[in-house]
Short mmCIF file of C-alpha atoms in Angstrom, two decimals:
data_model
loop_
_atom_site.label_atom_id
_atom_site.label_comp_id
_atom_site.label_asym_id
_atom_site.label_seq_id
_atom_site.Cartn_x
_atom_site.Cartn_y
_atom_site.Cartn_z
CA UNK Y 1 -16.63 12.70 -13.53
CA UNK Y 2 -18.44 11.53 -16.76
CA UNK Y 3 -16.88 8.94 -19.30
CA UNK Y 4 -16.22 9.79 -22.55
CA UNK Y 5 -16.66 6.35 -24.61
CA UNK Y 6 -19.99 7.44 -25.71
CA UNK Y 7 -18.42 9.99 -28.12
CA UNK Y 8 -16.87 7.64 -30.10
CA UNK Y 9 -17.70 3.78 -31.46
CA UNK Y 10 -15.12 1.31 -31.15
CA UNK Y 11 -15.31 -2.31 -32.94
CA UNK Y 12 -14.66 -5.39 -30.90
CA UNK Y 13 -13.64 -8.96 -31.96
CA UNK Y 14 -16.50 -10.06 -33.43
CA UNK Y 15 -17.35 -6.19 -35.65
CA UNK Y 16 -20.27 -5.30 -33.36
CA UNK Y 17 -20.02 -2.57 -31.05
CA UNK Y 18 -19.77 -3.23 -27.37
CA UNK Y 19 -19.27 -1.87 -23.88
CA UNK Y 20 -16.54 -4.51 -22.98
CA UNK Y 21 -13.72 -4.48 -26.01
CA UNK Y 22 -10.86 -5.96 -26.54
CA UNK Y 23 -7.85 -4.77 -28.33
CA UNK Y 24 -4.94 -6.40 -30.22
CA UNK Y 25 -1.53 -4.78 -28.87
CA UNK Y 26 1.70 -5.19 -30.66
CA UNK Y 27 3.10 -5.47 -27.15
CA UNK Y 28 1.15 -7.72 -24.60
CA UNK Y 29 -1.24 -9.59 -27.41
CA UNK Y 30 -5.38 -9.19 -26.84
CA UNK Y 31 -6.22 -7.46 -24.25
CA UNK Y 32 -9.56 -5.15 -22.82
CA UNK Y 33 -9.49 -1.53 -24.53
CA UNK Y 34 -9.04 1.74 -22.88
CA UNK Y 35 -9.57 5.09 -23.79
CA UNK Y 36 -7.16 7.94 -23.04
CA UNK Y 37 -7.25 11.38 -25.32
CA UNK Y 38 -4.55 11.58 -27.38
CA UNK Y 39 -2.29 14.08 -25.21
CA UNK Y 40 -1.85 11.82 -22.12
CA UNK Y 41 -1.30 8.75 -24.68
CA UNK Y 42 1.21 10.82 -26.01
CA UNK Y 43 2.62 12.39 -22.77
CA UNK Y 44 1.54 10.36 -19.97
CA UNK Y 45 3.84 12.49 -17.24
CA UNK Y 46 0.96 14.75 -16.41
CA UNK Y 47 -2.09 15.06 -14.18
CA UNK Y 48 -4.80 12.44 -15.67
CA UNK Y 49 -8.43 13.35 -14.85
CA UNK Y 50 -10.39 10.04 -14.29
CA UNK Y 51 -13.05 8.33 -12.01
CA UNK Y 52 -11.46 6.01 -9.50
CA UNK Y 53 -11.05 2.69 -10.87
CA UNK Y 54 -13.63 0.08 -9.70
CA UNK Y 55 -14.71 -4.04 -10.03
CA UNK Y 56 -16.77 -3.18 -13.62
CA UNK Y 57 -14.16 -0.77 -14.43
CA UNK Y 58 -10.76 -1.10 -13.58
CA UNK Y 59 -9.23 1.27 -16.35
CA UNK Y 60 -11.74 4.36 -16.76
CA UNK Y 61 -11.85 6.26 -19.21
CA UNK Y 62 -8.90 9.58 -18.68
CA UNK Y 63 -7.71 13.04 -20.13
CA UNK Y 64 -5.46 15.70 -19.60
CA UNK Y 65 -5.67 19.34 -17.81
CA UNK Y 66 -6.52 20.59 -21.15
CA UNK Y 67 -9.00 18.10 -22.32
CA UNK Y 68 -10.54 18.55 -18.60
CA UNK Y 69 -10.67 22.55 -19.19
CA UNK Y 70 -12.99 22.08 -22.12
CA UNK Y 71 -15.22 18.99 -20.58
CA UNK Y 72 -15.71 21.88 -17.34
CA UNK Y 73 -17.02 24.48 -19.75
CA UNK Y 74 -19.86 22.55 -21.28
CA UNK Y 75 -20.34 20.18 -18.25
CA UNK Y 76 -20.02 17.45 -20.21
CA UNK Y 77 -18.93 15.76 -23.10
CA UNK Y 78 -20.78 16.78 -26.28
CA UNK Y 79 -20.46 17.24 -30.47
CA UNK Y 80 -18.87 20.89 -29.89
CA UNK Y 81 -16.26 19.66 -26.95
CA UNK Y 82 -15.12 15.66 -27.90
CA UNK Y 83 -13.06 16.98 -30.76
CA UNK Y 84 -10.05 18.20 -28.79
CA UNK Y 85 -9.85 14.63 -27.07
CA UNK Y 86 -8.08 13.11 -30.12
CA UNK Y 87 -9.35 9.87 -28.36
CA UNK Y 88 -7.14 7.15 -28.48
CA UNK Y 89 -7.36 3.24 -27.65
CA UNK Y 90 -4.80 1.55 -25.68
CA UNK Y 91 -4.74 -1.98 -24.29
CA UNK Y 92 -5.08 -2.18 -20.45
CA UNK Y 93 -1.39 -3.06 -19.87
CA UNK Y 94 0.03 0.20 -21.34
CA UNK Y 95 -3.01 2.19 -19.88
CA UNK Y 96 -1.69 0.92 -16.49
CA UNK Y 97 2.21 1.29 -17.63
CA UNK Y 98 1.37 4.97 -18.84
CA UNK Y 99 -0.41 5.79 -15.71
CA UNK Y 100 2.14 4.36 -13.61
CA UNK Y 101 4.73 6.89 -14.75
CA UNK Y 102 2.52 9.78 -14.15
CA UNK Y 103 3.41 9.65 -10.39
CA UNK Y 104 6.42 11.80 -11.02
CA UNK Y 105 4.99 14.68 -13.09
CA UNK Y 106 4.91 17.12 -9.54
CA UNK Y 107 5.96 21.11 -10.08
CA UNK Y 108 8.86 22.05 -7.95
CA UNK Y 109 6.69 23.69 -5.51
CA UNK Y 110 4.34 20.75 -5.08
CA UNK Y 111 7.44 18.22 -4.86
CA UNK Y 112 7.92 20.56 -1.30
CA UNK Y 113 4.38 20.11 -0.33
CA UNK Y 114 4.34 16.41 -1.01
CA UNK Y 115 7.99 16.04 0.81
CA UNK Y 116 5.98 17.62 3.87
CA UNK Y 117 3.21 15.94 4.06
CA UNK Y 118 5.53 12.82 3.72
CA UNK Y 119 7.92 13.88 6.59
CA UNK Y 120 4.81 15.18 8.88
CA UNK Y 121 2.96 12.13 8.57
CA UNK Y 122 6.40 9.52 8.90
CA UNK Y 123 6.89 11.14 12.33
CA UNK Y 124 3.19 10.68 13.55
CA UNK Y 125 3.34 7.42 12.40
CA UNK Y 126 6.70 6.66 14.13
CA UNK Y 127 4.95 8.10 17.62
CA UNK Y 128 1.87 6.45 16.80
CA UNK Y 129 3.54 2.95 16.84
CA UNK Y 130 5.56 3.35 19.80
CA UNK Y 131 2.46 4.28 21.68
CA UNK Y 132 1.14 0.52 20.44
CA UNK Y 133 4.01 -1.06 20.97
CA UNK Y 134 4.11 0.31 24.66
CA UNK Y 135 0.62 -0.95 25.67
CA UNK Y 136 0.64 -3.72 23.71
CA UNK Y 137 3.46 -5.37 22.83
CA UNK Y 138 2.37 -6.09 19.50
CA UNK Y 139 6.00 -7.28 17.95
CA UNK Y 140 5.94 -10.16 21.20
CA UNK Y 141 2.91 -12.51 20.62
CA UNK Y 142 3.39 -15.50 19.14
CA UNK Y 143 1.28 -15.46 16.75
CA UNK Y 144 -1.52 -12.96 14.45
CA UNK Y 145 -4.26 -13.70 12.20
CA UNK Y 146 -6.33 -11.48 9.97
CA UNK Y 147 -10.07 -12.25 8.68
CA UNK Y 148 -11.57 -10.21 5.97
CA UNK Y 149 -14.90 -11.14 6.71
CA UNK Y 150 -14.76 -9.36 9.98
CA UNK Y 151 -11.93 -6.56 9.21
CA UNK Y 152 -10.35 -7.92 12.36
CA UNK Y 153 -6.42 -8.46 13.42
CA UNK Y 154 -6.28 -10.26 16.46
CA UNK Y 155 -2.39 -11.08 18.44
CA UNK Y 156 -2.67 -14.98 20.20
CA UNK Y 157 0.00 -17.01 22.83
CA UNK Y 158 -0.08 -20.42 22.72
CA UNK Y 159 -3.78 -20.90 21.57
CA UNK Y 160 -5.04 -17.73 24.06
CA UNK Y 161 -6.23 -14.66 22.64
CA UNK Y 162 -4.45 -11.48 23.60
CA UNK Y 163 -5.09 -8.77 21.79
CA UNK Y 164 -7.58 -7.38 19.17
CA UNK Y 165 -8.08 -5.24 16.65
CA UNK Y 166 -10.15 -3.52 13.41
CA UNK Y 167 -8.11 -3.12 10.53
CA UNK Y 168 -8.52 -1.56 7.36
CA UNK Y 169 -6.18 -2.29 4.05
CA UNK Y 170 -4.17 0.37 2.87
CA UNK Y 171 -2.26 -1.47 0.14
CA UNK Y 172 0.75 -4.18 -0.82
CA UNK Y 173 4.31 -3.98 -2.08
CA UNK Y 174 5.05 -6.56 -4.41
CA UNK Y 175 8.75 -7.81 -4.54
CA UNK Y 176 8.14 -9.52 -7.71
CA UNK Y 177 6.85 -6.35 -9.39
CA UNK Y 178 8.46 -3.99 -7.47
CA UNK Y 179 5.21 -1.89 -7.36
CA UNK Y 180 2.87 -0.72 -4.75
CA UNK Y 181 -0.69 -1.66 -4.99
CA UNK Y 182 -3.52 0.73 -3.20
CA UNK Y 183 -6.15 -1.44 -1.59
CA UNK Y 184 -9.15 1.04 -3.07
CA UNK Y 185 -8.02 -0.40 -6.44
CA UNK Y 186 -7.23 -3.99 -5.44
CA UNK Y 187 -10.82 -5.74 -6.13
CA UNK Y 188 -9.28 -9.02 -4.76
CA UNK Y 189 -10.23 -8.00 -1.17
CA UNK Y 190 -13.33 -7.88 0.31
CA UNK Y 191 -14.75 -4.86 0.62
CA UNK Y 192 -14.97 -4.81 4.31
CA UNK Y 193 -11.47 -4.13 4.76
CA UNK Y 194 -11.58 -1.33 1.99
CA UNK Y 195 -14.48 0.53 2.75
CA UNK Y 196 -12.81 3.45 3.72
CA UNK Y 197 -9.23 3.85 2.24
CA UNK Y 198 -11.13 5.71 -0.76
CA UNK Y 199 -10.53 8.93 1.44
CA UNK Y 200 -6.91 8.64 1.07
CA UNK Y 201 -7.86 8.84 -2.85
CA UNK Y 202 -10.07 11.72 -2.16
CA UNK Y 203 -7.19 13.34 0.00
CA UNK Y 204 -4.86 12.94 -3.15
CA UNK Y 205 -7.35 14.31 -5.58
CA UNK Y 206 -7.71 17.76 -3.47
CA UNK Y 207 -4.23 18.03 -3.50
CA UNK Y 208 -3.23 17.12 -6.60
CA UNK Y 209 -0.82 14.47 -4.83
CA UNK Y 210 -0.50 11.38 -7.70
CA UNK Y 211 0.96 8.52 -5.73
CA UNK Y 212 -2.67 8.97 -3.56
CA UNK Y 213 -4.60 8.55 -7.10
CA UNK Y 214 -2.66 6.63 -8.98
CA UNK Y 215 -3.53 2.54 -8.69
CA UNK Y 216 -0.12 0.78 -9.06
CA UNK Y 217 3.37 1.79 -9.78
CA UNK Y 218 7.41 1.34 -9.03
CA UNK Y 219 7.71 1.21 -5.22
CA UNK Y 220 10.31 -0.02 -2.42
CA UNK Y 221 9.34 -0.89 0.92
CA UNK Y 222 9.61 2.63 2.04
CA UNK Y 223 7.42 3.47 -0.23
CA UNK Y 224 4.51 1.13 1.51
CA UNK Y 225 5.54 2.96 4.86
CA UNK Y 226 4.99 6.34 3.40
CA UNK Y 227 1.74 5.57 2.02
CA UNK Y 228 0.92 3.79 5.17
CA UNK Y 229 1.79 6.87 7.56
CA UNK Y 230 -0.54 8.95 5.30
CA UNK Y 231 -3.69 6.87 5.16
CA UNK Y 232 -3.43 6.64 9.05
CA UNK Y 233 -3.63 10.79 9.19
CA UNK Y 234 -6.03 10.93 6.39
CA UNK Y 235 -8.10 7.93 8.28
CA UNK Y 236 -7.53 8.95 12.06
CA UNK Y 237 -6.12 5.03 12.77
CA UNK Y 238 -3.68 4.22 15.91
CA UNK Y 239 -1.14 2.90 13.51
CA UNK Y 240 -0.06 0.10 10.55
CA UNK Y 241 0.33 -3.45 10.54
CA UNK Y 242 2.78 -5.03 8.39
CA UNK Y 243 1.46 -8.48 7.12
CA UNK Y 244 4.95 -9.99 5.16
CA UNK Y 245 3.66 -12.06 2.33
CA UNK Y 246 5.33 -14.87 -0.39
CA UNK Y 247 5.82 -11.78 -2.93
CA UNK Y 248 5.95 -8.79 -0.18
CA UNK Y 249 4.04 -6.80 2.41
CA UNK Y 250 0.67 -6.07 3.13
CA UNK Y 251 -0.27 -2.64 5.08
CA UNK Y 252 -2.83 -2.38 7.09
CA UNK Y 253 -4.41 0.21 9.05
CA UNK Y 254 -5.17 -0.31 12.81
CA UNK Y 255 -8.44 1.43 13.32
CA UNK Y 256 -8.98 0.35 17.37
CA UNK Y 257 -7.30 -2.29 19.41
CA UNK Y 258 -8.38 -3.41 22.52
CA UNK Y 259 -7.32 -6.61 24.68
CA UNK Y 260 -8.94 -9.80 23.95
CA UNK Y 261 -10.16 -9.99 27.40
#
């Protein structure tokens, strides 16, 4: 999906035209720029067509269904097309904030299919961690540790390793916030431990699903274990790890597990 910032000039601080802007907001003060059209700045409770955020660009550049119809007849953003994006700048905060609320803009009939795929994938989950828990007792060692570097999870007694495992993130619940975090958009991990939850993105982009797409927004707990049973389907893991943090939960995916000797 192409940007569309090169259809427009923007001023920065200093007057001089730049990649990486900032913006003052009556709100939250300077912050970076972003650039929405003018229909989802407007209305942000509808489908926003975007690249997936990433380290050099955490806010990309987004439109609506209609703005998208006219970028897919041309192929691209040109002179004839850029017109109908009414582009407008917002500061990163209320990019996220609008974005955020677009999680709830489902039709009635794909409320049903999301409800499904919820349920389906809750219940394989729920199997799926019984299964672990049977062979390996995961909830009765002593003690776990996770290291980045290696994408490993590994269960210990007393100083002697028991059990095992590869792990990839799938995302956090933060109690202060009260928002769920997907780790494909969290740039504060490695990336060995998110080199593959993209899919679940992809998986959410195919069927038009926006709590798969969408970065951040207002979660519960539940909400982690939801997102968690899907990313093991979409990922074919054996189940989740919980990791409870000093603001909430971190969910990870168990990918293989195997004893330590």
């Amino acid at each position: 999906m192409a940007d569309m910032t090169d259809k427009a000039t923007h001023e920065t601080q200093d007057g001089e035209d730049d990649g990486d802007e900032s913006v003052h907001c009556a709100t939250h003060g300077q912050a970076q720029a972003t650039y929405v059209c003018g229909h989802l700045a407007a209305n942000p409770m509808q489908q926003w067509f975007c690249n997936a955020p990433s380290e050099d660009n955490r806010w990309p550049d987004a439109w609506c269904q209609a703005c998208n119809a006219e970028f897919l007849k041309a192929g691209e953003w040109n002179d004839d097309n850029s017109d109908c994006l009414d582009l407008e700048i917002l500061c990163n905060h209320c990019y996220a904030a609008k974005n955020a609320s677009s999680v709830d803009h489902l039709a009635d009939s794909e409320k049903e299919s999301w409800r499904d795929t919820i349920g389906t994938c809750h219940e394989a989950l729920h199997a799926k961690q019984a299964a672990l828990e049977a062979q390996y007792a995961l909830g009765r060692h002593k003690r776990f540790d996770y290291d980045q570097e290696t994408a490993t999870l590994a269960f210990s007694n007393d100083g002697v390793p028991a059990v095992v495992g590869d792990v990839e993130f799938i995302g956090s619940i933060s109690t202060r916030s009260n928002t769920w975090l997907w780790a494909w958009a969290n740039f504060s991990n490695l990336p060995s431990v998110r080199s593959r939850i993209a899919a679940v993105r992809d998986f959410g982009e195919d069927k038009g699903y926006p709590r798969l797409t969408v970065p951040q927004w207002a979660a519960e707990e539940m909400d982690g274990w939801e997102m968690a049973g899907i990313a093991v389907d979409v990922l074919g893991a054996k189940g989740v790890y919980r990791v409870p943090s000093a603001n909430g939960f971190l969910f990870m995916a168990i990918m293989d597990l195997r004893a330590a000797h």
